Coordinates of C-alpha atoms in Angstrom, one line a residue:
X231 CA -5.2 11.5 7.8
X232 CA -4.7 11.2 3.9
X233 CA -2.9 8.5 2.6
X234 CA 0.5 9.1 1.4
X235 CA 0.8 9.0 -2.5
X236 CA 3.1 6.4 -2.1
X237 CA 0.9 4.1 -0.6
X238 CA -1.8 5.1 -3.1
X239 CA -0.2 4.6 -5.7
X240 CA 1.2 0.6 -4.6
X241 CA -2.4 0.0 -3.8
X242 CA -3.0 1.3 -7.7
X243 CA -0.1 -1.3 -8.9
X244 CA -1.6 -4.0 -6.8
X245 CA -4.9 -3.8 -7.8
X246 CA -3.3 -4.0 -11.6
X247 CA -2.1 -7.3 -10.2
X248 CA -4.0 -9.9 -11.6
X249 CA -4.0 -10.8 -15.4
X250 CA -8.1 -11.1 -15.3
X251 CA -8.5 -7.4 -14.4
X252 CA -5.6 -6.2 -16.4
X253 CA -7.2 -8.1 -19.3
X254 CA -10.9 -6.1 -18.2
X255 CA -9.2 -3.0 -18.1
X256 CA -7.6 -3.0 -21.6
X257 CA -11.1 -4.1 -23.4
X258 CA -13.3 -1.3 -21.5
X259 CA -10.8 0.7 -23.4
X260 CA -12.9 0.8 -26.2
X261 CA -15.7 1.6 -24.4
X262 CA -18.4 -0.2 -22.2
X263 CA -19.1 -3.6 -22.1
X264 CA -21.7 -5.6 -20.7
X265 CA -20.6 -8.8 -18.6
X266 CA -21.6 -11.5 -21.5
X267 CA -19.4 -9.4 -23.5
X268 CA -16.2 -9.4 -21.3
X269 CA -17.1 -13.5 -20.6
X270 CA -16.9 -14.2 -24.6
X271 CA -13.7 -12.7 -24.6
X272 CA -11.8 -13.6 -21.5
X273 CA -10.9 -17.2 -20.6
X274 CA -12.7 -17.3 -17.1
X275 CA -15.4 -18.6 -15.3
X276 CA -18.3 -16.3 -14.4
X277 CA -17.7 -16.4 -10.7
X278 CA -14.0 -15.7 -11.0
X279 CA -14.8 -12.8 -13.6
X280 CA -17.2 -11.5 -11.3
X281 CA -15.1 -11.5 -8.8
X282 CA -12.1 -9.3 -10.4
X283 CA -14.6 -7.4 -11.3
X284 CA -16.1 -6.6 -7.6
X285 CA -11.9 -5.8 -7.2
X286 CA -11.9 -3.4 -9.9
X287 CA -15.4 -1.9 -8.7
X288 CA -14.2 -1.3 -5.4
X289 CA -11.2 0.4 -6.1
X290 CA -12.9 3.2 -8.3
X291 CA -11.4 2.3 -11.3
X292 CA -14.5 0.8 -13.0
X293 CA -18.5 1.9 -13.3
X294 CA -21.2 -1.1 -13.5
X295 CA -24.3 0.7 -14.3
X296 CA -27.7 -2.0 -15.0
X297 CA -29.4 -1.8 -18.2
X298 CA -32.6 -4.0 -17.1
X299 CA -31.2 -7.3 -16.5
X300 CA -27.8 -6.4 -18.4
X301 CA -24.9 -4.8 -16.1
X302 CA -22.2 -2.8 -18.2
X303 CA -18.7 -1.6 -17.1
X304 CA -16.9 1.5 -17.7
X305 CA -13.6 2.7 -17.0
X306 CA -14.5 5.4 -14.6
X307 CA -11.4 7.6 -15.1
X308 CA -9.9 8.9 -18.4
X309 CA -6.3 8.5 -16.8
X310 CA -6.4 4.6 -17.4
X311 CA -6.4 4.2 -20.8
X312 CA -3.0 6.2 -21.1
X313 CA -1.6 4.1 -18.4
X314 CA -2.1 0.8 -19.8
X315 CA -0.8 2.4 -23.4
X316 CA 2.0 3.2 -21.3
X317 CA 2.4 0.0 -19.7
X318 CA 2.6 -1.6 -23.2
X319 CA 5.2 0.6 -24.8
X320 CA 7.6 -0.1 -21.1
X321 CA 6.7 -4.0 -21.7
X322 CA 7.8 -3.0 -25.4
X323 CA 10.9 -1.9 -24.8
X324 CA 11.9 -4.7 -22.2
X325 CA 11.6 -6.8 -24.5
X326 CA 13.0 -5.5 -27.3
X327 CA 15.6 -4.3 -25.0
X328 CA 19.6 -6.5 -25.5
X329 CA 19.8 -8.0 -22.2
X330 CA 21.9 -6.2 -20.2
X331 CA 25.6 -7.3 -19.8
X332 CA 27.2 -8.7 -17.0
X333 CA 30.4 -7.0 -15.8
X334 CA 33.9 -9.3 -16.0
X335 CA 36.0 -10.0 -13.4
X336 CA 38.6 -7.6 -16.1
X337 CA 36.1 -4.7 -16.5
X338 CA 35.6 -4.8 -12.8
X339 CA 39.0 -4.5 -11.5
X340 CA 39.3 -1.9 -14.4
X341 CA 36.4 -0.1 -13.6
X342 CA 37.4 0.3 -9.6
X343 CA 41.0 1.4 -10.6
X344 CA 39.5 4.0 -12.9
X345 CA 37.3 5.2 -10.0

């Protein structure tokens, strides 16, 4: 029986769900990388980078392909880029966002007689 979207798409948002392979996932957007590349630029150690990686391997979302002793990773699906665009312009407009006002006692009791 196929999953339901719903439960896809959860399991999507929890693999997203760790800062290391969010970070991955934003710098394949310019294309691949190999491993030393990705270490150089995310504050990790190897076996905890390799590890978010197996994560983001197993869940589709990124290729490793072995060029001789070299492995380089891909986003595997055009779809990701856009959503982690998107993800930056909601993060954006949080918090850029006023925060949002809490109601008084007055506009309360205002608001109930009005209803």
């Amino acid at each position: 029986m196929p999953v339901p979207l719903h439960q896809a798409k959860a399991g999507l948002f929890r693999m997203l769900g760790h800062p290391v392979r969010v970070r991955v996932l934003e710098l394949l957007q310019g294309g691949p990388l190999p491993v030393r590349d990705l270490l150089t630029r995310i504050d990790v150690e190897p076996a905890a980078l390799s590890q978010q990686l197996a994560v983001l391997r197993r869940s589709g979302i990124v290729t490793a392909t072995r060029e001789g002793s070299t492995v380089v990773y891909a986003l595997a699906a055009g779809d990701v880029a856009p959503l982690m665009r998107a993800a930056r312009r909601i993060l954006a407009g949080i918090a850029s966002a006023p925060p949002p006002q809490r109601p008084t006692r007055a506009s309360a009791a205002t608001a109930v007689r009005e209803g």
